[in-house]
């Protein structure tokens, strides 16, 4: 393909010098990230650091202002719409809310990509859908509507749909947000099991430190548009940086202050009284 | 000066919207042959936007026809010309009322449903989900809905006309005592297939296309929030009503004067 560029072939995603602004605010400023094939890689950071935006940049939903984003050796900035769609057939994406089609059953949701991209006979589609649902433990829920599912079940169905076309890379956007501990444990196990058994590369965006540490091989910590730390969960746990310690241990105050920048407290109160 | 600047920005915004709408139409037309091959999806949408509007259209058509019967009889009786009631009812319905009222009712009932459905799909990331599954949402979601609307409006208009004429007949003949033979024979003599029936049909095709396009356009480009979807739905009704009335004038002028 015309947009294929040279990179380390062992890297599924390679981002160099990424810059991205929203209005006046710089979301990413010369960000560099490499994601190795076959690994479960987490991208962590406080809310509002642009983790989901980064995921959207990697999947071509959003274009970077500057810098190079290579996914499977293809430069995202130079892909045509058809090339982007061809690349996305190798990707699975798990949205935070599942993004299931609310007017279709669980079965039809999982069958959707198969019906759109293949001309397989109905009997084969049925087998594939049931196998994918079995993998996430929801074969028995095939006839339910999305409205009848709990948050955790909806995410598992979305996961079954994301792996329906046997992708090479799977992106998880906040997969643990808002789940009860049991559902969280299920999702953690599924991410690991699917990654290893299907030979995937998994990229997780999350701020749930414990769950991410349980499942990821390596994590990037991003803040203020840059990577502030990178390593295995153990390495991050032992990191000396005050910021990393604050984030990993969930401390209320530290380099990230408890208070949003504001004028002097006493001066503001007295000023209001005078006014 | 400030007023002029604001008018300039309003005009600019209008032209931008119009241009974007045309580009969206070309994108839709590009996918239309492919969508027609997957007729089952279009068929489902015809059921939900067309067939589900049938009762509303029939009831409205019947009442509009009855009002025409009453008003027509009241006026024509002053000139001792009540035998022309059938002509009056049929011409009013076929040329103007049926295409315009059907399109307005369609915009209110099905157009708003299309906009809010597509808008909510965007707000709940179903559209983004489709894009991530390498499925173009315009091809899969927008085109079948547009085609369904464009096909349904002319059919609903024909039904509106037929039921309306029946309403006029019920009032004129059954209640006001107009001669049944005169009602139908005058209609047959004075209604021209090309000028009146086909003319009204062409209007309904244009209105159906315009209302469906505006509905899917507003839904697809709505802001993914509750407020965004609600605003888009309002815009669908307002813009469709304006578009239908402006287009009606232009088409009527063209059909009468050929300019």
Short mmCIF file of C-alpha atoms in Angstrom, two decimals:
data_model
loop_
_atom_site.label_atom_id
_atom_site.label_comp_id
_atom_site.label_asym_id
_atom_site.label_seq_id
_atom_site.Cartn_x
_atom_site.Cartn_y
_atom_site.Cartn_z
CA UNK A 1 0.00 0.00 0.00
CA UNK A 2 1.10 3.53 -0.79
CA UNK A 3 0.89 4.65 2.80
CA UNK A 4 2.96 1.78 4.21
CA UNK A 5 6.05 3.13 5.90
CA UNK A 6 9.13 1.58 7.42
CA UNK A 7 8.99 0.89 11.09
CA UNK A 8 9.91 -1.77 13.55
CA UNK A 9 7.73 -4.62 12.30
CA UNK A 10 7.33 -5.95 15.81
CA UNK A 11 5.46 -2.79 16.73
CA UNK A 12 1.75 -2.74 15.99
CA UNK A 13 1.45 0.96 16.80
CA UNK A 14 4.24 3.50 16.62
CA UNK A 15 3.57 7.11 17.53
CA UNK A 16 6.35 9.69 17.25
CA UNK A 17 6.19 13.40 18.01
CA UNK A 18 2.39 13.47 18.26
CA UNK A 19 0.87 16.91 18.72
CA UNK A 20 -2.82 17.54 19.07
CA UNK A 21 -4.68 20.63 20.23
CA UNK A 22 -8.30 21.32 21.04
CA UNK A 23 -8.76 25.06 20.71
CA UNK A 24 -5.97 26.69 22.69
CA UNK A 25 -5.34 23.64 24.85
CA UNK A 26 -2.52 21.28 23.89
CA UNK A 27 -3.75 17.74 24.54
CA UNK A 28 -0.56 16.03 23.30
CA UNK A 29 2.81 17.66 22.95
CA UNK A 30 5.48 15.54 21.24
CA UNK A 31 4.11 12.26 22.56
CA UNK A 32 5.96 9.04 21.71
CA UNK A 33 4.50 5.58 22.15
CA UNK A 34 5.37 2.14 20.73
CA UNK A 35 3.15 -0.86 21.20
CA UNK A 36 4.63 -4.29 20.75
CA UNK A 37 2.80 -7.09 18.98
CA UNK A 38 1.14 -9.71 21.17
CA UNK A 39 1.20 -7.67 24.38
CA UNK A 40 -1.48 -6.19 26.59
CA UNK A 41 -0.52 -2.53 26.84
CA UNK A 42 -2.28 -0.05 29.09
CA UNK A 43 -2.42 3.69 28.66
CA UNK A 44 -3.18 5.30 31.99
CA UNK A 45 -3.57 8.81 33.24
CA UNK A 46 -5.95 11.06 35.13
CA UNK A 47 -9.34 11.97 33.66
CA UNK A 48 -9.10 14.62 30.98
CA UNK A 49 -5.57 13.79 29.85
CA UNK A 50 -6.82 12.69 26.44
CA UNK A 51 -6.54 8.90 26.80
CA UNK A 52 -9.68 8.29 24.76
CA UNK A 53 -8.53 10.89 22.22
CA UNK A 54 -5.28 8.94 21.87
CA UNK A 55 -7.29 5.79 21.18
CA UNK A 56 -9.31 7.68 18.58
CA UNK A 57 -6.09 8.91 16.94
CA UNK A 58 -4.73 5.35 16.81
CA UNK A 59 -7.93 4.14 15.12
CA UNK A 60 -8.18 7.02 12.67
CA UNK A 61 -11.34 8.53 14.14
CA UNK A 62 -9.37 11.71 14.84
CA UNK A 63 -6.37 13.01 12.90
CA UNK A 64 -3.29 14.31 14.72
CA UNK A 65 -2.18 17.90 14.12
CA UNK A 66 1.47 16.89 13.78
CA UNK A 67 3.65 13.84 14.26
CA UNK A 68 3.59 10.35 12.81
CA UNK A 69 1.05 7.67 13.75
CA UNK A 70 1.79 4.27 12.24
CA UNK A 71 -0.62 1.40 12.76
CA UNK A 72 0.42 -1.90 11.19
CA UNK A 73 3.08 0.13 9.32
CA UNK A 74 0.47 2.40 7.76
CA UNK A 75 0.54 6.14 8.24
CA UNK A 76 -2.92 7.11 9.51
CA UNK A 77 -2.63 10.62 8.09
CA UNK A 78 -2.20 9.38 4.53
CA UNK A 79 -4.87 6.69 4.35
CA UNK A 80 -7.83 7.07 2.02
CA UNK A 81 -11.28 6.24 3.42
CA UNK A 82 -11.18 2.80 1.76
CA UNK A 83 -7.68 2.07 3.09
CA UNK A 84 -8.75 3.17 6.58
CA UNK A 85 -11.77 0.85 6.46
CA UNK A 86 -9.54 -2.00 5.23
CA UNK A 87 -7.22 -1.39 8.20
CA UNK A 88 -10.14 -1.24 10.61
CA UNK A 89 -11.17 -4.74 9.58
CA UNK A 90 -8.07 -5.83 11.48
CA UNK A 91 -9.16 -3.88 14.55
CA UNK A 92 -11.70 -4.43 17.28
CA UNK A 93 -12.87 -1.52 19.41
CA UNK A 94 -14.66 -1.82 22.72
CA UNK A 95 -16.51 1.39 23.52
CA UNK A 96 -16.99 2.45 27.11
CA UNK A 97 -20.76 1.96 26.92
CA UNK A 98 -20.60 -1.01 24.54
CA UNK A 99 -22.28 0.92 21.69
CA UNK A 100 -24.56 -2.05 20.97
CA UNK A 101 -27.37 -1.58 18.44
CA UNK A 102 -30.35 -1.11 20.70
CA UNK A 103 -32.93 -2.35 18.18
CA UNK A 104 -31.20 -5.70 17.56
CA UNK A 105 -30.78 -8.78 19.72
CA UNK A 106 -27.44 -9.82 21.20
CA UNK A 107 -27.17 -12.43 18.44
CA UNK A 108 -27.80 -9.89 15.67
CA UNK A 109 -25.31 -7.47 17.22
CA UNK A 110 -22.53 -10.06 17.09
CA UNK A 111 -23.60 -11.21 13.62
CA UNK A 112 -23.58 -7.63 12.28
CA UNK A 113 -19.92 -7.36 11.13
CA UNK A 114 -20.08 -10.87 9.67
CA UNK A 115 -23.18 -10.02 7.64
CA UNK A 116 -21.65 -6.74 6.47
CA UNK A 117 -18.24 -8.04 5.47
CA UNK A 118 -18.74 -11.65 4.44
CA UNK A 119 -21.10 -13.71 2.34
CA UNK A 120 -21.06 -16.67 4.68
CA UNK A 121 -24.11 -18.94 4.77
CA UNK A 122 -26.46 -18.36 7.68
CA UNK A 123 -25.54 -21.68 9.31
CA UNK A 124 -21.86 -20.70 9.46
CA UNK A 125 -22.67 -17.22 10.79
CA UNK A 126 -24.72 -18.89 13.50
CA UNK A 127 -21.79 -21.11 14.49
CA UNK A 128 -19.35 -18.19 14.61
CA UNK A 129 -21.75 -16.00 16.64
CA UNK A 130 -22.38 -18.79 19.15
CA UNK A 131 -18.63 -19.46 19.45
CA UNK A 132 -17.90 -15.78 20.11
CA UNK A 133 -20.71 -15.57 22.66
CA UNK A 134 -19.44 -18.77 24.29
CA UNK A 135 -16.00 -17.16 24.59
CA UNK A 136 -17.48 -14.32 26.66
CA UNK A 137 -19.84 -16.64 28.55
CA UNK A 138 -23.06 -15.25 27.12
CA UNK A 139 -24.24 -17.92 24.68
CA UNK A 140 -27.39 -18.19 26.74
CA UNK A 141 -28.14 -14.48 26.29
CA UNK A 142 -28.21 -14.62 22.48
CA UNK A 143 -31.90 -13.75 22.23
CA UNK A 144 -31.90 -10.91 24.75
CA UNK A 145 -32.15 -7.27 23.72
CA UNK A 146 -29.33 -4.88 24.82
CA UNK A 147 -31.78 -3.11 27.15
CA UNK A 148 -32.15 -6.36 29.12
CA UNK A 149 -28.40 -6.65 29.83
CA UNK A 150 -26.44 -5.38 32.81
CA UNK A 151 -23.49 -3.01 32.19
CA UNK A 152 -20.97 -5.84 32.47
CA UNK A 153 -22.95 -8.15 30.19
CA UNK A 154 -23.34 -5.39 27.57
CA UNK A 155 -19.59 -4.91 27.57
CA UNK A 156 -19.03 -8.63 27.14
CA UNK A 157 -21.44 -8.73 24.20
CA UNK A 158 -19.60 -5.75 22.69
CA UNK A 159 -16.38 -7.70 23.20
CA UNK A 160 -17.85 -10.71 21.37
CA UNK A 161 -18.83 -8.38 18.52
CA UNK A 162 -15.37 -6.79 18.50
CA UNK A 163 -13.70 -10.18 18.02
CA UNK A 164 -16.29 -11.47 15.53
CA UNK A 165 -14.02 -10.71 12.56
CA UNK A 166 -10.91 -12.12 14.29
CA UNK A 167 -9.02 -8.81 14.57
CA UNK A 168 -5.29 -8.49 15.14
CA UNK A 169 -5.54 -5.51 17.49
CA UNK A 170 -8.21 -4.74 20.03
CA UNK A 171 -8.74 -1.36 21.67
CA UNK A 172 -10.48 -1.07 25.01
CA UNK A 173 -11.84 2.33 26.06
CA UNK A 174 -12.25 2.36 29.86
CA UNK A 175 -13.32 -1.31 30.00
CA UNK A 176 -13.65 -1.33 33.80
CA UNK A 177 -15.54 1.93 34.33
CA UNK A 178 -18.75 1.60 36.31
CA UNK A 179 -18.61 -2.19 36.76
CA UNK A 180 -19.21 -4.18 39.93
CA UNK A 181 -16.21 -6.18 41.27
CA UNK A 182 -17.41 -9.49 39.81
CA UNK A 183 -17.97 -8.05 36.33
CA UNK A 184 -14.61 -6.29 36.58
CA UNK A 185 -12.89 -9.59 37.40
CA UNK A 186 -14.64 -11.24 34.45
CA UNK A 187 -13.51 -8.51 32.04
CA UNK A 188 -9.93 -8.64 33.38
CA UNK A 189 -9.79 -12.40 32.79
CA UNK A 190 -11.39 -12.09 29.35
CA UNK A 191 -8.93 -9.46 28.16
CA UNK A 192 -5.98 -11.63 29.12
CA UNK A 193 -7.47 -14.88 27.85
CA UNK A 194 -8.59 -13.48 24.50
CA UNK A 195 -5.25 -11.76 23.99
CA UNK A 196 -3.28 -14.94 24.58
CA UNK A 197 -5.57 -17.47 22.92
CA UNK A 198 -6.33 -15.40 19.79
CA UNK A 199 -2.82 -13.94 19.47
CA UNK A 200 -4.07 -10.37 19.68
CA UNK A 201 -2.44 -7.13 20.68
CA UNK A 202 -4.59 -5.38 23.29
CA UNK A 203 -4.48 -1.67 24.02
CA UNK A 204 -6.35 -0.59 27.14
CA UNK A 205 -7.15 2.96 28.10
CA UNK A 206 -8.08 3.17 31.75
CA UNK A 207 -7.45 4.83 35.08
CA UNK A 208 -8.33 1.78 37.19
CA UNK A 209 -4.83 1.06 38.49
CA UNK A 210 -5.48 -2.29 40.21
CA UNK A 211 -7.32 -3.88 37.29
CA UNK A 212 -4.84 -2.58 34.74
CA UNK A 213 -1.92 -3.84 36.83
CA UNK A 214 -3.58 -7.26 36.97
CA UNK A 215 -3.93 -7.60 33.22
CA UNK A 216 -1.31 -5.50 31.43
CA UNK A 217 2.22 -6.46 30.39
CA UNK A 218 3.32 -2.87 30.24
CA UNK A 219 1.76 0.52 30.92
CA UNK A 220 2.25 4.07 29.75
CA UNK A 221 1.38 6.83 32.17
CA UNK A 222 0.50 10.06 30.40
CA UNK A 223 -0.05 13.51 31.84
CA UNK A 224 0.00 17.03 30.39
CA UNK A 225 0.35 15.67 26.89
CA UNK A 226 3.49 13.62 27.53
CA UNK A 227 4.49 10.14 28.66
CA UNK A 228 5.64 10.51 32.28
CA UNK A 229 6.37 6.88 32.98
CA UNK A 230 6.53 3.54 31.21
CA UNK A 231 7.09 0.01 32.43
CA UNK A 232 5.65 -3.17 33.83
CA UNK A 233 3.09 -2.81 36.65
CA UNK A 234 5.86 -3.78 39.11
CA UNK A 235 8.25 -1.18 37.74
CA UNK A 236 5.59 1.52 37.96
CA UNK A 237 4.77 0.46 41.50
CA UNK A 238 8.40 1.02 42.47
CA UNK A 239 8.80 4.25 40.50
CA UNK A 240 10.37 7.05 42.53
CA UNK A 241 8.58 9.92 40.81
CA UNK A 242 6.19 11.76 43.13
CA UNK A 243 3.62 12.12 40.35
CA UNK A 244 3.70 8.39 39.52
CA UNK A 245 3.41 7.50 43.22
CA UNK A 246 0.45 9.84 43.63
CA UNK A 247 -1.36 8.33 40.64
CA UNK A 248 -0.56 4.67 41.38
CA UNK A 249 -1.55 4.98 45.06
CA UNK A 250 -4.49 7.31 44.49
CA UNK A 251 -3.31 10.07 46.84
CA UNK A 252 -5.57 13.13 47.04
CA UNK A 253 -2.79 15.70 47.10
CA UNK A 254 0.66 15.81 45.58
CA UNK A 255 2.15 17.09 42.33
CA UNK A 256 -1.42 17.03 41.02
CA UNK A 257 -2.94 19.52 43.49
CA UNK A 258 -6.28 18.93 45.16
CA UNK A 259 -7.37 22.48 44.24
CA UNK A 260 -8.04 23.67 40.73
CA UNK A 261 -5.99 26.85 40.09
CA UNK A 262 -7.85 29.76 41.74
CA UNK A 263 -7.18 33.25 43.11
CA UNK A 264 -6.13 33.64 46.75
CA UNK A 265 -8.89 32.22 48.97
CA UNK A 266 -8.94 34.97 51.64
CA UNK A 267 -8.61 37.76 49.08
CA UNK A 268 -11.51 36.34 47.07
CA UNK A 269 -13.80 36.00 50.09
CA UNK A 270 -12.97 39.49 51.38
CA UNK A 271 -13.32 40.90 47.89
CA UNK A 272 -16.83 39.46 47.60
CA UNK A 273 -17.78 40.95 50.97
CA UNK A 274 -16.57 44.39 49.88
CA UNK A 275 -18.47 44.10 46.62
CA UNK B 1 -23.57 48.01 10.13
CA UNK B 2 -23.92 45.42 12.85
CA UNK B 3 -27.26 44.34 11.43
CA UNK B 4 -25.71 43.94 8.00
CA UNK B 5 -22.91 41.83 9.45
CA UNK B 6 -25.38 39.60 11.25
CA UNK B 7 -27.44 39.22 8.08
CA UNK B 8 -24.25 38.34 6.24
CA UNK B 9 -23.44 35.60 8.77
CA UNK B 10 -27.00 34.25 8.65
CA UNK B 11 -26.83 34.09 4.84
CA UNK B 12 -23.39 32.50 5.00
CA UNK B 13 -24.65 29.89 7.48
CA UNK B 14 -27.65 29.16 5.28
CA UNK B 15 -25.49 28.71 2.18
CA UNK B 16 -23.05 26.52 4.11
CA UNK B 17 -25.91 24.32 5.30
CA UNK B 18 -27.35 24.14 1.79
CA UNK B 19 -23.98 23.17 0.34
CA UNK B 20 -23.40 20.51 3.00
CA UNK B 21 -26.89 19.14 2.37
CA UNK B 22 -26.21 18.82 -1.37
CA UNK B 23 -22.89 17.09 -0.74
CA UNK B 24 -24.68 14.72 1.64
CA UNK B 25 -27.26 14.01 -1.08
CA UNK B 26 -24.50 13.12 -3.57
CA UNK B 27 -22.95 10.80 -0.97
CA UNK B 28 -26.36 9.16 -0.50
CA UNK B 29 -26.94 8.80 -4.25
CA UNK B 30 -23.53 7.17 -4.64
CA UNK B 31 -24.58 4.36 -2.31
CA UNK B 32 -28.15 4.07 -3.61
CA UNK B 33 -27.58 1.30 -6.22
CA UNK B 34 -25.85 -0.85 -3.58
CA UNK B 35 -28.61 -0.20 -1.05
CA UNK B 36 -31.27 -1.24 -3.55
CA UNK B 37 -29.56 -4.60 -3.90
CA UNK B 38 -30.06 -5.09 -0.15
CA UNK B 39 -33.77 -4.38 -0.52
CA UNK B 40 -34.72 -6.10 2.72
CA UNK B 41 -33.21 -3.27 4.80
CA UNK B 42 -35.01 -0.65 2.66
CA UNK B 43 -38.21 -2.67 2.92
CA UNK B 44 -37.99 -2.68 6.74
CA UNK B 45 -37.58 1.09 6.73
CA UNK B 46 -40.50 1.59 4.31
CA UNK B 47 -42.58 -0.31 6.84
CA UNK B 48 -41.45 1.81 9.78
CA UNK B 49 -41.58 5.25 8.12
CA UNK B 50 -44.27 4.65 5.48
CA UNK B 51 -46.67 1.97 6.64
CA UNK B 52 -46.63 3.25 10.20
CA UNK B 53 -47.72 6.71 8.93
CA UNK B 54 -50.66 5.23 7.03
CA UNK B 55 -53.34 5.72 9.69
CA UNK B 56 -52.33 9.35 10.28
CA UNK B 57 -52.38 10.05 6.53
CA UNK B 58 -55.74 8.34 5.98
CA UNK B 59 -57.48 10.05 8.89
CA UNK B 60 -56.01 13.44 7.93
CA UNK B 61 -56.90 12.93 4.26
CA UNK B 62 -60.47 12.01 5.14
CA UNK B 63 -60.96 15.10 7.30
CA UNK B 64 -59.31 17.43 4.78
CA UNK B 65 -61.60 15.96 2.09
CA UNK B 66 -64.66 16.48 4.31
CA UNK B 67 -63.66 20.11 4.98
CA UNK B 68 -63.19 20.65 1.24
CA UNK B 69 -66.62 19.13 0.67
CA UNK B 70 -68.23 21.47 3.19
CA UNK B 71 -66.40 24.62 2.12
CA UNK B 72 -66.82 23.81 -1.57
CA UNK B 73 -70.54 23.12 -1.23
CA UNK B 74 -71.03 26.32 0.77
CA UNK B 75 -69.33 28.45 -1.89
CA UNK B 76 -70.58 26.66 -5.00
CA UNK B 77 -74.20 26.69 -3.81
CA UNK B 78 -74.10 30.52 -4.04
CA UNK B 79 -73.52 30.16 -7.77
CA UNK B 80 -75.82 27.15 -8.19
CA UNK B 81 -72.77 25.15 -9.26
CA UNK B 82 -72.75 22.38 -6.66
CA UNK B 83 -72.39 19.79 -9.40
CA UNK B 84 -68.78 21.01 -9.74
CA UNK B 85 -68.03 19.91 -6.18
CA UNK B 86 -66.27 16.74 -7.33
CA UNK B 87 -63.98 18.78 -9.59
CA UNK B 88 -63.18 21.26 -6.84
CA UNK B 89 -62.37 18.60 -4.26
CA UNK B 90 -60.31 16.50 -6.66
CA UNK B 91 -58.32 19.40 -8.14
CA UNK B 92 -57.57 20.95 -4.74
CA UNK B 93 -56.38 17.64 -3.37
CA UNK B 94 -54.47 16.34 -6.35
CA UNK B 95 -52.70 19.58 -7.25
CA UNK B 96 -51.96 21.09 -3.86
CA UNK B 97 -53.40 19.76 -0.64
CA UNK B 98 -52.43 16.12 -0.85
CA UNK B 99 -48.73 16.63 -1.75
CA UNK B 100 -48.25 19.53 0.66
CA UNK B 101 -50.20 18.23 3.67
CA UNK B 102 -48.81 14.70 3.28
CA UNK B 103 -45.26 16.06 3.18
CA UNK B 104 -45.88 18.23 6.25
CA UNK B 105 -47.44 15.32 8.15
CA UNK B 106 -44.59 13.05 7.05
CA UNK B 107 -42.03 15.57 8.31
CA UNK B 108 -43.83 15.76 11.65
CA UNK B 109 -44.33 12.04 12.13
CA UNK B 110 -41.62 10.12 10.26
CA UNK B 111 -39.04 12.88 9.67
CA UNK B 112 -38.68 13.60 13.37
CA UNK B 113 -38.46 9.87 14.09
CA UNK B 114 -35.66 9.50 11.51
CA UNK B 115 -33.74 12.46 12.89
CA UNK B 116 -34.00 11.42 16.51
CA UNK B 117 -33.19 7.77 15.73
CA UNK B 118 -30.02 8.62 13.80
CA UNK B 119 -29.12 11.37 16.30
CA UNK B 120 -29.47 8.99 19.23
CA UNK B 121 -27.41 6.39 17.38
CA UNK B 122 -24.68 9.01 17.17
CA UNK B 123 -25.10 10.06 20.82
CA UNK B 124 -24.84 6.43 22.01
CA UNK B 125 -21.77 5.83 19.80
CA UNK B 126 -23.58 3.31 17.59
CA UNK B 127 -22.54 5.33 14.53
CA UNK B 128 -18.91 5.42 15.73
CA UNK B 129 -19.19 1.70 16.49
CA UNK B 130 -20.20 1.03 12.90
CA UNK B 131 -17.30 3.11 11.59
CA UNK B 132 -14.94 1.11 13.81
CA UNK B 133 -16.36 -2.10 12.32
CA UNK B 134 -15.40 -0.67 8.89
CA UNK B 135 -19.04 -0.17 7.95
CA UNK B 136 -19.93 3.22 6.49
CA UNK B 137 -22.94 4.45 8.48
CA UNK B 138 -24.14 6.54 5.56
CA UNK B 139 -24.42 3.39 3.47
CA UNK B 140 -25.90 1.21 6.21
CA UNK B 141 -28.06 3.62 8.23
CA UNK B 142 -28.74 6.77 6.22
CA UNK B 143 -29.35 5.52 2.67
CA UNK B 144 -32.06 2.92 3.47
CA UNK B 145 -33.93 5.50 5.57
CA UNK B 146 -33.65 8.17 2.90
CA UNK B 147 -34.88 5.80 0.20
CA UNK B 148 -37.74 4.62 2.38
CA UNK B 149 -38.89 8.21 2.95
CA UNK B 150 -38.49 9.17 -0.70
CA UNK B 151 -40.56 6.15 -1.80
CA UNK B 152 -43.18 6.43 0.95
CA UNK B 153 -44.20 10.09 0.49
CA UNK B 154 -45.52 9.73 -3.10
CA UNK B 155 -47.42 6.56 -2.12
CA UNK B 156 -48.86 8.23 0.97
CA UNK B 157 -49.82 11.25 -1.16
CA UNK B 158 -51.81 9.02 -3.53
CA UNK B 159 -53.59 7.46 -0.56
CA UNK B 160 -54.25 10.92 0.91
CA UNK B 161 -55.83 12.07 -2.36
CA UNK B 162 -57.99 8.97 -2.71
CA UNK B 163 -59.24 9.07 0.89
CA UNK B 164 -59.71 12.87 0.67
CA UNK B 165 -61.91 12.56 -2.43
CA UNK B 166 -63.90 9.92 -0.57
CA UNK B 167 -64.29 12.37 2.37
CA UNK B 168 -65.53 15.07 -0.02
CA UNK B 169 -67.93 12.56 -1.57
CA UNK B 170 -69.32 11.52 1.83
CA UNK B 171 -70.05 15.13 2.81
CA UNK B 172 -71.15 16.41 -0.60
CA UNK B 173 -73.25 13.49 -1.78
CA UNK B 174 -74.39 11.74 1.39
CA UNK B 175 -75.02 14.79 3.58
CA UNK B 176 -75.48 17.80 1.27
CA UNK B 177 -77.41 16.02 -1.43
CA UNK B 178 -75.13 16.69 -4.44
CA UNK B 179 -75.92 14.31 -7.28
CA UNK B 180 -73.55 11.36 -7.21
CA UNK B 181 -73.37 11.08 -11.01
CA UNK B 182 -72.56 14.79 -11.35
CA UNK B 183 -69.90 14.54 -8.63
CA UNK B 184 -67.96 11.78 -10.42
CA UNK B 185 -68.63 12.74 -14.05
CA UNK B 186 -67.57 16.39 -13.55
CA UNK B 187 -64.44 15.16 -11.86
CA UNK B 188 -63.70 12.78 -14.74
CA UNK B 189 -64.16 15.48 -17.35
CA UNK B 190 -62.20 18.25 -15.65
CA UNK B 191 -59.29 16.44 -14.04
CA UNK B 192 -56.40 16.00 -16.45
CA UNK B 193 -54.08 13.08 -15.91
CA UNK B 194 -50.88 14.89 -16.93
CA UNK B 195 -51.51 18.36 -15.58
CA UNK B 196 -53.23 17.41 -12.34
CA UNK B 197 -52.48 13.82 -11.34
CA UNK B 198 -48.92 13.58 -12.65
CA UNK B 199 -48.18 17.18 -11.62
CA UNK B 200 -49.18 16.41 -8.03
CA UNK B 201 -47.22 13.16 -8.16
CA UNK B 202 -44.06 14.98 -9.28
CA UNK B 203 -44.52 17.42 -6.40
CA UNK B 204 -44.83 14.54 -3.95
CA UNK B 205 -41.61 12.95 -5.25
CA UNK B 206 -39.72 16.23 -4.77
CA UNK B 207 -41.24 16.80 -1.33
CA UNK B 208 -40.50 13.23 -0.27
CA UNK B 209 -36.88 13.57 -1.32
CA UNK B 210 -36.49 16.95 0.39
CA UNK B 211 -38.14 15.93 3.68
CA UNK B 212 -36.22 12.64 3.87
CA UNK B 213 -32.92 14.33 3.03
CA UNK B 214 -33.40 17.01 5.68
CA UNK B 215 -34.42 14.43 8.29
CA UNK B 216 -31.41 12.15 7.77
CA UNK B 217 -29.03 15.10 7.36
CA UNK B 218 -30.11 16.72 10.63
CA UNK B 219 -29.90 13.38 12.46
CA UNK B 220 -26.50 12.47 11.08
CA UNK B 221 -24.92 15.82 11.89
CA UNK B 222 -26.69 16.42 15.20
CA UNK B 223 -24.61 17.11 18.31
CA UNK B 224 -24.32 13.87 20.30
CA UNK B 225 -26.18 15.20 23.33
CA UNK B 226 -29.82 15.19 24.45
CA UNK B 227 -30.06 18.89 23.65
CA UNK B 228 -28.34 18.42 20.28
CA UNK B 229 -30.78 15.70 19.22
CA UNK B 230 -33.78 17.72 20.37
CA UNK B 231 -32.58 20.77 18.41
CA UNK B 232 -31.96 18.66 15.34
CA UNK B 233 -35.49 17.25 15.57
CA UNK B 234 -36.94 20.76 15.77
CA UNK B 235 -34.84 21.87 12.80
CA UNK B 236 -36.13 18.91 10.79
CA UNK B 237 -39.75 20.02 11.21
CA UNK B 238 -39.07 23.73 10.63
CA UNK B 239 -36.76 23.26 7.64
CA UNK B 240 -38.96 20.59 6.06
CA UNK B 241 -42.06 22.79 6.35
CA UNK B 242 -40.25 25.75 4.82
CA UNK B 243 -38.67 23.63 2.11
CA UNK B 244 -42.02 22.07 1.17
CA UNK B 245 -43.79 25.43 0.95
CA UNK B 246 -40.99 27.12 -1.04
CA UNK B 247 -40.60 24.14 -3.36
CA UNK B 248 -44.38 24.01 -3.80
CA UNK B 249 -44.41 27.59 -5.01
CA UNK B 250 -41.49 27.01 -7.38
CA UNK B 251 -42.96 23.80 -8.79
CA UNK B 252 -46.41 25.33 -9.18
CA UNK B 253 -44.96 28.36 -10.98
CA UNK B 254 -42.97 26.04 -13.23
CA UNK B 255 -45.94 23.80 -13.98
CA UNK B 256 -48.33 26.67 -14.73
CA UNK B 257 -46.03 28.93 -16.70
CA UNK B 258 -43.38 26.50 -17.74
CA UNK B 259 -40.62 28.83 -16.55
#
